[in-house]
Coordinates of C-alpha atoms in Angstrom, one line a residue:
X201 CA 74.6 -45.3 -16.6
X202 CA 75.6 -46.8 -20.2
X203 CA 74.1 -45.5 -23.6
X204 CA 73.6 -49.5 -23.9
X205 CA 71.5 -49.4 -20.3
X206 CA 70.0 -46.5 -21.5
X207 CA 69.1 -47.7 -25.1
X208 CA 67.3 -50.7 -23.3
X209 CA 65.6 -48.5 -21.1
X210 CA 63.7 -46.5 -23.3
X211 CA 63.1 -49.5 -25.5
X212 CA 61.1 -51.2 -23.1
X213 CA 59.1 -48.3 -22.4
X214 CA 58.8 -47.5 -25.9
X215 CA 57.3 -51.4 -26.0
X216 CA 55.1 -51.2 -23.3
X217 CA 53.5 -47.5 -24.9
X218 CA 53.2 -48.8 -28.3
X219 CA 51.7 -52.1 -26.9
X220 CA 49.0 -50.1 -24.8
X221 CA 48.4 -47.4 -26.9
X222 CA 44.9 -48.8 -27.9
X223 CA 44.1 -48.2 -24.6
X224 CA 45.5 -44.8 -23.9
X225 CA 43.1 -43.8 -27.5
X226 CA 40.0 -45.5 -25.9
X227 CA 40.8 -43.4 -22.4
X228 CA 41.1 -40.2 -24.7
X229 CA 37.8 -41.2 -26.0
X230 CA 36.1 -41.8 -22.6
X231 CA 37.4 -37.9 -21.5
X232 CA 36.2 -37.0 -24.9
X233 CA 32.4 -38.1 -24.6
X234 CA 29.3 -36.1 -23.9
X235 CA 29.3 -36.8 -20.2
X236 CA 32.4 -35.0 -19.7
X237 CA 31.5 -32.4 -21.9
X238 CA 28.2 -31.1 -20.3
X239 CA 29.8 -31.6 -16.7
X240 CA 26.8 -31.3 -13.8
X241 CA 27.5 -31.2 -10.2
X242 CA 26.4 -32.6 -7.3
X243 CA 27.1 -29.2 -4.9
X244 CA 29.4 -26.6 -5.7
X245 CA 32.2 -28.5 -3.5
X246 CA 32.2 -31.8 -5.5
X247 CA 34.1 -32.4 -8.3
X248 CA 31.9 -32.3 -12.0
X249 CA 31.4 -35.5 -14.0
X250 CA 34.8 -34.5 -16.1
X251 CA 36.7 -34.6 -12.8
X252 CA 36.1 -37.0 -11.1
X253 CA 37.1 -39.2 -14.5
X254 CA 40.1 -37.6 -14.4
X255 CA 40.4 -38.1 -10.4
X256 CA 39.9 -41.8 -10.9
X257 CA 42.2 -42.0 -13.6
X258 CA 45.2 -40.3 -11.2
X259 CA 44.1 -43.1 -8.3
X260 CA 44.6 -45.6 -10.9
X261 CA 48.0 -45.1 -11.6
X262 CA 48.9 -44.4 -8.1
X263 CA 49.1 -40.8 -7.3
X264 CA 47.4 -39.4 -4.6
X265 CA 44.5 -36.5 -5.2
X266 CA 43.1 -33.5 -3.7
X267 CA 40.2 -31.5 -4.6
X268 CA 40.8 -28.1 -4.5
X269 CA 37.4 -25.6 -5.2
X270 CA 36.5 -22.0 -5.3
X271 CA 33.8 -19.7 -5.7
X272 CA 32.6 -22.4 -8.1
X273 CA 35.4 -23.3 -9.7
X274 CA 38.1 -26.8 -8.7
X275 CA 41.2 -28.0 -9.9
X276 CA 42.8 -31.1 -9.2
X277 CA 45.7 -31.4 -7.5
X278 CA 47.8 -35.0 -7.7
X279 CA 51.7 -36.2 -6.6
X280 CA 53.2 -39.4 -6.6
X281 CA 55.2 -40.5 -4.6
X282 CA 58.0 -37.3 -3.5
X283 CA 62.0 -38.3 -3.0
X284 CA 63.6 -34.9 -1.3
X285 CA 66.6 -36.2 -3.4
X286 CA 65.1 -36.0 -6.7
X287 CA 64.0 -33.3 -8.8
X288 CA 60.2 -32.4 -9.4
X289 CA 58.4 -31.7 -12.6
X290 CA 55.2 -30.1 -12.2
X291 CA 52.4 -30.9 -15.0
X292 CA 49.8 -28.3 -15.3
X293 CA 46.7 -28.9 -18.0
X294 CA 43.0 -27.5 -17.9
X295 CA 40.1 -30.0 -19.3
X296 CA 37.2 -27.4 -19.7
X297 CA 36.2 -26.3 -23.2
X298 CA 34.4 -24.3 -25.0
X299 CA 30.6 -24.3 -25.8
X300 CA 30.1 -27.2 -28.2
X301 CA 28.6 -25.3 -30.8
X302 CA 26.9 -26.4 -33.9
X303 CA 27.1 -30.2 -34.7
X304 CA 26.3 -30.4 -38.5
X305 CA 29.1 -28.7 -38.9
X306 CA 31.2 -31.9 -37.8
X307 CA 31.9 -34.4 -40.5
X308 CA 31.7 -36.8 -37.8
X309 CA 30.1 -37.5 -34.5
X310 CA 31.8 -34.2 -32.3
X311 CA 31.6 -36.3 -28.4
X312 CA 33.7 -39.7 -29.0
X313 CA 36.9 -40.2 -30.9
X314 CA 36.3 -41.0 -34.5
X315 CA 39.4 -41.9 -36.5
X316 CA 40.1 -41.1 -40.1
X317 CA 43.3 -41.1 -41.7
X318 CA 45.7 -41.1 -38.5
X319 CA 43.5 -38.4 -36.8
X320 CA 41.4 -38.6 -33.8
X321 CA 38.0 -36.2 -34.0
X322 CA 36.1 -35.2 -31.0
X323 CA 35.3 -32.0 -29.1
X324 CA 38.3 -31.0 -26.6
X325 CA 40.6 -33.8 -28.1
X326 CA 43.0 -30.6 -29.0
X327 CA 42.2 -28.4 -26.6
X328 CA 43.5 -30.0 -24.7
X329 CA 42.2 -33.5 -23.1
X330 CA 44.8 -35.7 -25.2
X331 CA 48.0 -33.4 -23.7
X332 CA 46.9 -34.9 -20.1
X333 CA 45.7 -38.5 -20.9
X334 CA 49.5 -38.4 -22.6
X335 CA 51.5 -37.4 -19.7
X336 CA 49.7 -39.7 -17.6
X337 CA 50.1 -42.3 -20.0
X338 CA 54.1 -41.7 -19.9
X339 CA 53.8 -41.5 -15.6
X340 CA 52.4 -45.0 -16.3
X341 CA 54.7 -46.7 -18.5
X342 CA 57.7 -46.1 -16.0
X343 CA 55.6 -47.4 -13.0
X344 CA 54.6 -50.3 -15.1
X345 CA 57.8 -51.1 -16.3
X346 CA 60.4 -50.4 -13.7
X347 CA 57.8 -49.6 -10.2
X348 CA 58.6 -46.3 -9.7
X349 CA 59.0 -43.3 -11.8
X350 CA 63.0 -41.3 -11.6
X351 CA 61.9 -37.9 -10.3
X352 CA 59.2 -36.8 -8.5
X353 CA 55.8 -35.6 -10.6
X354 CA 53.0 -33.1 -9.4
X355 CA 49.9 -32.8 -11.7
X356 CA 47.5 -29.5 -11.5
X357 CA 44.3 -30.1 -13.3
X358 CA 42.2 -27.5 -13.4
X359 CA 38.4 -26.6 -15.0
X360 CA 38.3 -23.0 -16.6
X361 CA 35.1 -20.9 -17.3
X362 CA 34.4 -19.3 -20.5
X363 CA 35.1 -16.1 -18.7
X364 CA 38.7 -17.1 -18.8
X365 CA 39.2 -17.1 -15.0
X366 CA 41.8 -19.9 -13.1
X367 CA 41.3 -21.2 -9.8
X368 CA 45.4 -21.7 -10.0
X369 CA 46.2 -18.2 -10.1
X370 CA 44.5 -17.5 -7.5
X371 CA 45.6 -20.6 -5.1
X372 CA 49.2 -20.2 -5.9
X373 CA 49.9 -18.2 -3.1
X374 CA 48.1 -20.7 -0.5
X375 CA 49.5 -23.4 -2.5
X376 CA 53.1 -22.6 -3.4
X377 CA 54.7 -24.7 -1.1
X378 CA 52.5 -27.7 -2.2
X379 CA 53.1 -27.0 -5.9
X380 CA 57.1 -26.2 -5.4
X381 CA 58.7 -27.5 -8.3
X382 CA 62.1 -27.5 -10.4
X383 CA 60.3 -27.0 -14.3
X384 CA 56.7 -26.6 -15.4
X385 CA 55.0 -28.7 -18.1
X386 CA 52.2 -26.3 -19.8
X387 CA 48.8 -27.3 -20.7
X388 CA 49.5 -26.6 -24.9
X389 CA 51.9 -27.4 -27.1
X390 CA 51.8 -28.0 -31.1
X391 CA 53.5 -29.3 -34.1
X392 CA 54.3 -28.9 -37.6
X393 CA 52.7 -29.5 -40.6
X394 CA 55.3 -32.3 -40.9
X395 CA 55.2 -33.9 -37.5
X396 CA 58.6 -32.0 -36.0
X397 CA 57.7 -30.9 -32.2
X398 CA 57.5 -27.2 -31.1
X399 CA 58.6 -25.7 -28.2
X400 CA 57.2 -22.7 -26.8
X401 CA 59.5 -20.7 -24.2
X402 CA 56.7 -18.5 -22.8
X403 CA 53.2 -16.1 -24.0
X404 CA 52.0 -13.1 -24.7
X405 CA 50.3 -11.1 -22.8
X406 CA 46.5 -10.6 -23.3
X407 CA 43.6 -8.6 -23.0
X408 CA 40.3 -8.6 -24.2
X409 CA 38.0 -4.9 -24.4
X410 CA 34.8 -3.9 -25.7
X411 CA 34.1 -0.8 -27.4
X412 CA 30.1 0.8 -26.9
X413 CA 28.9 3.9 -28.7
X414 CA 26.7 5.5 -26.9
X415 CA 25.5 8.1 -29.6
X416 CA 22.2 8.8 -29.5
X417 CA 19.1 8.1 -27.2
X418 CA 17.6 6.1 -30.1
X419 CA 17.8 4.9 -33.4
X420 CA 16.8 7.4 -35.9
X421 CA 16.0 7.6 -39.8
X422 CA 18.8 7.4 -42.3
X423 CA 17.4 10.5 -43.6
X424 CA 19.0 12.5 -40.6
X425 CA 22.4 11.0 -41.1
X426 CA 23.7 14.3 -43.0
X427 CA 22.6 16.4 -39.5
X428 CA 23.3 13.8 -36.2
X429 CA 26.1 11.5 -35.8
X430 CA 25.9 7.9 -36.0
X431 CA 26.9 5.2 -33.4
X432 CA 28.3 2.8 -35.9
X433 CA 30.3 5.3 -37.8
X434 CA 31.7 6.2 -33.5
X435 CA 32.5 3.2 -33.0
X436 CA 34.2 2.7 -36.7
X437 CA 36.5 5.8 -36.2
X438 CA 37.4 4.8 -32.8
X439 CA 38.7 1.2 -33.8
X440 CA 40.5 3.2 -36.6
X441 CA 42.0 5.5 -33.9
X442 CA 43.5 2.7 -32.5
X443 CA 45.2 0.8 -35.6
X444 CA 45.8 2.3 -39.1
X445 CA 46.1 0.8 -42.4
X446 CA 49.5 0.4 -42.1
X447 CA 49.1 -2.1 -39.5
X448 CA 50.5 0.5 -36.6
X449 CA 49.0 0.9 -33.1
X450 CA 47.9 4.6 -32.6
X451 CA 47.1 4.5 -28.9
X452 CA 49.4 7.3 -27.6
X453 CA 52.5 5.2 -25.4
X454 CA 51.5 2.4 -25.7
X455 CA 54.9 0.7 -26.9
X456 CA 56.9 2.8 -24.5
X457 CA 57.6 -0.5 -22.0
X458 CA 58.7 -2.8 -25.5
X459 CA 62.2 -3.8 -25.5
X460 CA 64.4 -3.6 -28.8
X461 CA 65.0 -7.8 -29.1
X462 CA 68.1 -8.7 -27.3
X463 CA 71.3 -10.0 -29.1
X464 CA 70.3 -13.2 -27.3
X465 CA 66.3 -12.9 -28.9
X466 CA 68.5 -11.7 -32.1
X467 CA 70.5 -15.3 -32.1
X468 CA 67.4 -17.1 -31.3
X469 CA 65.3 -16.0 -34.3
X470 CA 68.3 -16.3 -36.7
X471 CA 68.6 -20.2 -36.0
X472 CA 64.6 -20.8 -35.9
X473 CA 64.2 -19.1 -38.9
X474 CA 66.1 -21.4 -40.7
X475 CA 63.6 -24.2 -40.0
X476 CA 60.3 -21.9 -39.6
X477 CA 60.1 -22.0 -43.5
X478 CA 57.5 -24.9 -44.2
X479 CA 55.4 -23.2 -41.5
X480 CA 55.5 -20.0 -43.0
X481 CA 54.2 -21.8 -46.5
X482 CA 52.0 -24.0 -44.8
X483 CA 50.0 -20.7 -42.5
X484 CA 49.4 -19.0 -46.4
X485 CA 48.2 -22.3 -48.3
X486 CA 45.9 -23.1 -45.1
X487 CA 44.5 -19.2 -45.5
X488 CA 44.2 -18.6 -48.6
X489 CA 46.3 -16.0 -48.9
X490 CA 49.5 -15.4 -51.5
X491 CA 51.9 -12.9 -48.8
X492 CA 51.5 -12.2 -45.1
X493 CA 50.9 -8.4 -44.0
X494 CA 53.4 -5.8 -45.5
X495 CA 54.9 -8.2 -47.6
X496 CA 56.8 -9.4 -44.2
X497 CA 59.0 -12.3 -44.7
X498 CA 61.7 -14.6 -43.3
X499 CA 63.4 -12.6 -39.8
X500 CA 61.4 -9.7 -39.8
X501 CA 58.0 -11.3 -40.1
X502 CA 59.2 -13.8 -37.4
X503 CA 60.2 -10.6 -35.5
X504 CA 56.8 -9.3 -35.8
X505 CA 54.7 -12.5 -34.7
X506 CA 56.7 -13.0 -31.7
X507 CA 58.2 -9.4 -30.1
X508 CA 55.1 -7.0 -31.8
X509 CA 52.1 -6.5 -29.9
X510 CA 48.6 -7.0 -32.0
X511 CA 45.3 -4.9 -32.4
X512 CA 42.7 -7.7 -33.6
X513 CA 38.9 -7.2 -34.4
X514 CA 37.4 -10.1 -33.2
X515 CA 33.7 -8.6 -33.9
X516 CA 30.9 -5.9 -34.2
X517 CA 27.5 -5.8 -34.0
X518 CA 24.8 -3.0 -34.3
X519 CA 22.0 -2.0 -36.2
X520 CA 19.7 -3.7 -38.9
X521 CA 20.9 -6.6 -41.4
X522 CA 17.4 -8.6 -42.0
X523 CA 16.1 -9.3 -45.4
X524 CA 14.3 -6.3 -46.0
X525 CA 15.6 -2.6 -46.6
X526 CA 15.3 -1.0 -43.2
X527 CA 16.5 2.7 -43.4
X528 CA 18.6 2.9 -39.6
X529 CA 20.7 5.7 -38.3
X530 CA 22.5 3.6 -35.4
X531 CA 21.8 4.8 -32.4
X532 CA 24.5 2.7 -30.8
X533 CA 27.1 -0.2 -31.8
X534 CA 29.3 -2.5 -30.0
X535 CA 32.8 -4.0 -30.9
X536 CA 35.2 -6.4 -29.0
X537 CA 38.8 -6.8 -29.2
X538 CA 41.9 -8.2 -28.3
X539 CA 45.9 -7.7 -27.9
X540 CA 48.4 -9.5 -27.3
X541 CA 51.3 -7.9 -25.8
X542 CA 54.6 -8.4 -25.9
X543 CA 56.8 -9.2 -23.0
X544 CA 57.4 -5.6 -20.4
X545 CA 54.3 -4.7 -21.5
X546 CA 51.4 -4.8 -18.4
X547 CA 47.9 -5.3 -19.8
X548 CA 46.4 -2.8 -16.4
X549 CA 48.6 -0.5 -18.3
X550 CA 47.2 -0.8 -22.1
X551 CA 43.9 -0.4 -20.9
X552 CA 44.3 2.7 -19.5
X553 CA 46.3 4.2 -22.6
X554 CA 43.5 3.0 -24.6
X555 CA 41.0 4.5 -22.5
X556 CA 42.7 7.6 -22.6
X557 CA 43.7 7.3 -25.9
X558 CA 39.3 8.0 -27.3
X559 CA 38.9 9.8 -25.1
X560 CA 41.5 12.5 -25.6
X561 CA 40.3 11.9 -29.5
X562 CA 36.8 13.2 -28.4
X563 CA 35.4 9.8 -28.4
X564 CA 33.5 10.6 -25.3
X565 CA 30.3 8.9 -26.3
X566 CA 32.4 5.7 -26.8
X567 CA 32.7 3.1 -23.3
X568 CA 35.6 1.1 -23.1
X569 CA 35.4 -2.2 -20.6
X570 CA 37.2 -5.2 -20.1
X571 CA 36.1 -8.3 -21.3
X572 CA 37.4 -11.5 -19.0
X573 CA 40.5 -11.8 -17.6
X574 CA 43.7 -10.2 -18.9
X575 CA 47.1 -12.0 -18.2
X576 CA 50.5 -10.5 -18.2
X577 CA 53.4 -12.0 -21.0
X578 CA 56.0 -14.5 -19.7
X579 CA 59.0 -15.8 -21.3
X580 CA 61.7 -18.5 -20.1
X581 CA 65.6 -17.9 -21.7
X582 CA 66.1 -19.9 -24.5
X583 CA 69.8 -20.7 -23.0
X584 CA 67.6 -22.0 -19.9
X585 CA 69.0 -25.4 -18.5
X586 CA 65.4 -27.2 -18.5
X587 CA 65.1 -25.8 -22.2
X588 CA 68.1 -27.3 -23.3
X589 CA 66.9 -30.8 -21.1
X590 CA 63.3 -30.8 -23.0
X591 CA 65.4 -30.8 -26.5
X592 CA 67.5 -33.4 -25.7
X593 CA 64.9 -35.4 -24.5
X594 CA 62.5 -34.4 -27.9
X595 CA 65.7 -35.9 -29.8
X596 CA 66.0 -39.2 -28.1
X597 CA 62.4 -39.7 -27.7
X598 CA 61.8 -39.4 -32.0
X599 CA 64.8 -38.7 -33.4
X600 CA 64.5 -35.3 -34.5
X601 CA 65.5 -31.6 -33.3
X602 CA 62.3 -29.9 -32.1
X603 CA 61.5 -26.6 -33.3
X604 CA 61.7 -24.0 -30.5
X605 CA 60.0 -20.8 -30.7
X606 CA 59.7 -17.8 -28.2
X607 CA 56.3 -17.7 -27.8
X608 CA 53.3 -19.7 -27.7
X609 CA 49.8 -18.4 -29.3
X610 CA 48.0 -19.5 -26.0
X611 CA 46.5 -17.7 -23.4
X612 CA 46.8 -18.6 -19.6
X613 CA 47.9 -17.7 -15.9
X614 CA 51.7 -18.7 -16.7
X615 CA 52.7 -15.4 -15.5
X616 CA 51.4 -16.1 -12.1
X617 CA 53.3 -19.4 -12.0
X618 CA 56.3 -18.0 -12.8
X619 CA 56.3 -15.2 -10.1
X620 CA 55.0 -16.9 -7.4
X621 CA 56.9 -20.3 -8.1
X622 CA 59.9 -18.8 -8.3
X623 CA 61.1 -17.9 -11.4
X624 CA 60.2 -21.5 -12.3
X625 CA 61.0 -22.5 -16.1
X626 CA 58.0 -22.9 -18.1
X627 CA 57.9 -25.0 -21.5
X628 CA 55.0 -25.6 -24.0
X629 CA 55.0 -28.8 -26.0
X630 CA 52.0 -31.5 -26.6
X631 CA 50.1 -33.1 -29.4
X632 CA 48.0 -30.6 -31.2
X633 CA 49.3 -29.0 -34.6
X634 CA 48.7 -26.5 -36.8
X635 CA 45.3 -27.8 -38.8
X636 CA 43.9 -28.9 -35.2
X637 CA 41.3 -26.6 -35.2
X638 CA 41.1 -26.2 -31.5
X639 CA 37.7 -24.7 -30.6
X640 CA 36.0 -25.1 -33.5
X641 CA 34.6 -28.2 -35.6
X642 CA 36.1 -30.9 -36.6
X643 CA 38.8 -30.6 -33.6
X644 CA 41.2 -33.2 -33.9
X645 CA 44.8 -34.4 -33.4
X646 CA 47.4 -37.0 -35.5
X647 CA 48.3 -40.1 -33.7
X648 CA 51.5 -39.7 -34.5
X649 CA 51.7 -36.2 -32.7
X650 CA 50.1 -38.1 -29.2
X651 CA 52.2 -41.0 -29.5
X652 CA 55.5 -38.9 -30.0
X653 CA 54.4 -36.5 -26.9
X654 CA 54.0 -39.8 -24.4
X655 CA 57.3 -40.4 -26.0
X656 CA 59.0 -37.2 -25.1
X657 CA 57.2 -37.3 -21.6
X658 CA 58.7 -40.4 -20.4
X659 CA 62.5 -38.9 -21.6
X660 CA 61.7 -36.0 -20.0
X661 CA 61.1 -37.6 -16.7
X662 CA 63.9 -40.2 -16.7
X663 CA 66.2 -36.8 -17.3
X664 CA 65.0 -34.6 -15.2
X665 CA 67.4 -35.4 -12.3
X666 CA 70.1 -34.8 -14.3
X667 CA 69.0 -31.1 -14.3
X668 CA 69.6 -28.0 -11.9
X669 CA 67.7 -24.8 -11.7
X670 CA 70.4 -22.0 -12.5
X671 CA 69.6 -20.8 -8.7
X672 CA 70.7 -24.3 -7.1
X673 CA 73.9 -24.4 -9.1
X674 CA 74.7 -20.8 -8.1
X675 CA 73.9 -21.6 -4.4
X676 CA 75.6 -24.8 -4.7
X677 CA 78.9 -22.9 -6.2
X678 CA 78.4 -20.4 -3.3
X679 CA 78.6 -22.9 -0.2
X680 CA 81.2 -24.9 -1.8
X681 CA 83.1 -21.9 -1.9
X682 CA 82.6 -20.6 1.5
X683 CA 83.5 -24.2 2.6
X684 CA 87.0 -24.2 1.0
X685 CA 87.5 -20.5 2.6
X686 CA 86.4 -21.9 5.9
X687 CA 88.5 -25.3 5.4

């Protein structure tokens, strides 16, 4: 095809988005309201209020659904119309949220999109409701335009508890041949401060633990505190037995899986570095603070966010803080938190090294548990085919390089994807950024930032048959070679 067929191609899709996008905001707003936040269901085998919005907005443009549940939980499965001859791009995207918490500390009404200043406000607008109603939106304008969209399209919707668990993961081996696939769409994906696209190649790992001291049988007087131990002092010692004040893990081996970055990883950072600066600046102004840890700066601090494992606090809680003077010795204490691991590193495995860890320390009063659902790190090549596609479509669809990164600050069952999919490519990119503040209030998103990701969506599926998994082109080298020996 011409760059002149081309150019007119995306220009009337480009038309028809811009023409309709009033519409796509007031769909957003519809998945954004209190119905769909506070989700009831009719039995545990019907879809909830949120999906069967969502089911009904699939039917409308066409694709065919199925309701997939378990053990209280259901996803959303949807496909188009399949061509063995084409290639398939698999969208996956979650629409539960968190707890609404507290609402005068909105500015705004927090259910409903309210607009101010080229943002859209409402609870789950970031996180990440305006991701799907994009895609869809994209899946539209090339059925509405030309009938029928290039390349085949699969859409897995899913509903996620606060406890973190996915229905997915768990279906994937049932599933696989249903959600078979060439490249994966993730559910997140941000921008910068300055509108520019990122593109995340992958996650960290995670897991989530809770410390408990177990001290003493009861609280006690303060006054005993120079003769019997005291929980929260346990339970401050052991977080401090984990990570020092020089920002190092303690937990005996438990960097002895983390790779050395490769030349390739090496490469990588060097060119993103040169663009990361803004984000860098932007991260300090936002925080209030004058210098990231250890004075860390340009490669090496982008070395330690993205290949360095973390230790976070995420919070304690124990004894007596009311208004009045209350003289406790705590009897107990309790503190939760996380890490993020970096890629080799098995989160089965870090638990046990922690565990081990107290407890050869003589922190035998001191439980250690799991807290939700851990999930292994995951990382797709930079030099990947489909990662090189989703640039080039970023570039045509606004005109500017995107910034890719190695790993994306979300949390979700990409691992399992990958490894039962087959080593299938995996790429974050949406329209959240940076001052989003996904999860808490005020959540909201830049117009801009949605329009530019229904953009890049419907690029990314007029290309996508212009791409082969590294696996096809090897096979497809291998028969062509046997054939000429054979001819």
């Amino acid at each position: 095809m011409s760059s002149e067929a081309v150019g007119n191609i995306e220009r009337e899709l480009d038309d028809y988005i811009t023409t309709n996008l009033p519409r796509f905001i007031a769909e957003l707003g519809v998945l954004c309201s209190p119905n769909t936040t506070q989700s009831s269901r009719r039995s545990k085998n019907e879809p909830d209020d949120t999906a069967r919005l969502i089911i009904n907005m699939l039917k409308e443009r066409g694709l065919k659904t199925e309701n997939w549940s378990l053990n209280k939980r259901s996803a959303i499965f949807a496909r188009g119309e399949q061509r063995t001859e084409s290639n398939t791009l698999l969208s996956y995207n979650t629409y539960e949220i968190t707890p609404p918490g507290q609402m005068d500390e909105w500015q705004s009404a927090m259910f409903g999109l309210n607009e101010r200043d080229g943002k859209l406000y409402a609870k789950g607008v970031a996180d990440n409701r305006a991701n799907l109603v994009a895609r869809l939106a994209a899946y539209e304008a090339w059925r509405e335009v030309y009938g029928s969209v290039p390349c085949n399209v699969k859409f897995l919707i899913e509903g996620r508890t606060g406890d973190g668990q996915s229905l997915a993961s768990k279906l994937l081996a049932e599933k696989n041949g249903i959600l078979k696939a060439d490249a994966c769409l993730w559910d997140s994906g941000e921008n910068t401060p300055e509108g520019i696209p990122v593109i995340s190649l992958g996650q960290k790992g995670y897991l989530c633990i809770e410390l408990r001291s177990k001290t003493l049988s009861q609280d006690g007087n303060s006054s005993l505190a120079g003769i019997l131990p005291s929980g929260g002092w346990r339970l401050i010692w052991a977080m401090s037995a984990i990570k020092n004040d020089n920002e190092d893990i303690q937990v005996d081996d438990f960097d002895r899986d983390i790779q050395v970055p490769s030349h390739e990883d090496s490469s990588f950072i060097m060119q993103t570095a040169k663009r990361y600066t803004k984000r860098m600046e932007e991260r300090l102004t936002r925080f209030g603070v004058s210098e990231y840890l250890m004075g860390l700066k340009s490669i090496p601090l982008l070395i330690t966010e993205f290949f360095t494992p973390t230790a976070n606090i995420i919070g304690f809680e124990g004894g007596y803080l009311g208004d009045d003077v209350k003289s406790v010795l705590m009897a107990s204490g309790q503190a939760r938190l996380d890490f993020r691991l970096v890629p080799n590193q098995d989160p089965d495995t870090a638990l046990d090294l922690i565990r081990k860890h107290l407890y050869n320390r003589g922190f035998t009063d001191i439980e250690v548990r799991q807290v939700g659902v851990s999930e292994k790190p995951v990382r797709t090549s930079p030099n990947h085919p489909f990662v090189k596609l989703a640039v080039e479509s970023l570039e045509q669809a606004i005109d500017l390089a995107p910034l890719v990164i190695p790993l994306a600050p979300t949390v979700g069952p990409m691992y399992a994807f990958k490894e039962t999919l087959g080593e299938l490519p995996l790429i974050c990119t949406g329209a959240y950024y940076d001052g989003a503040q996904r999860q808490t209030s005020n959540e909201n998103i830049r117009i801009a930032d949605f329009l530019n990701h229904i953009k890049f969506t419907t690029r990314l599926l007029g290309n996508l048959n212009n791409y082969s998994r590294p696996d096809e082109t090897e096979k497809n080298t291998e028969t062509a070679t046997s054939k000429q020996v054979s001819d």
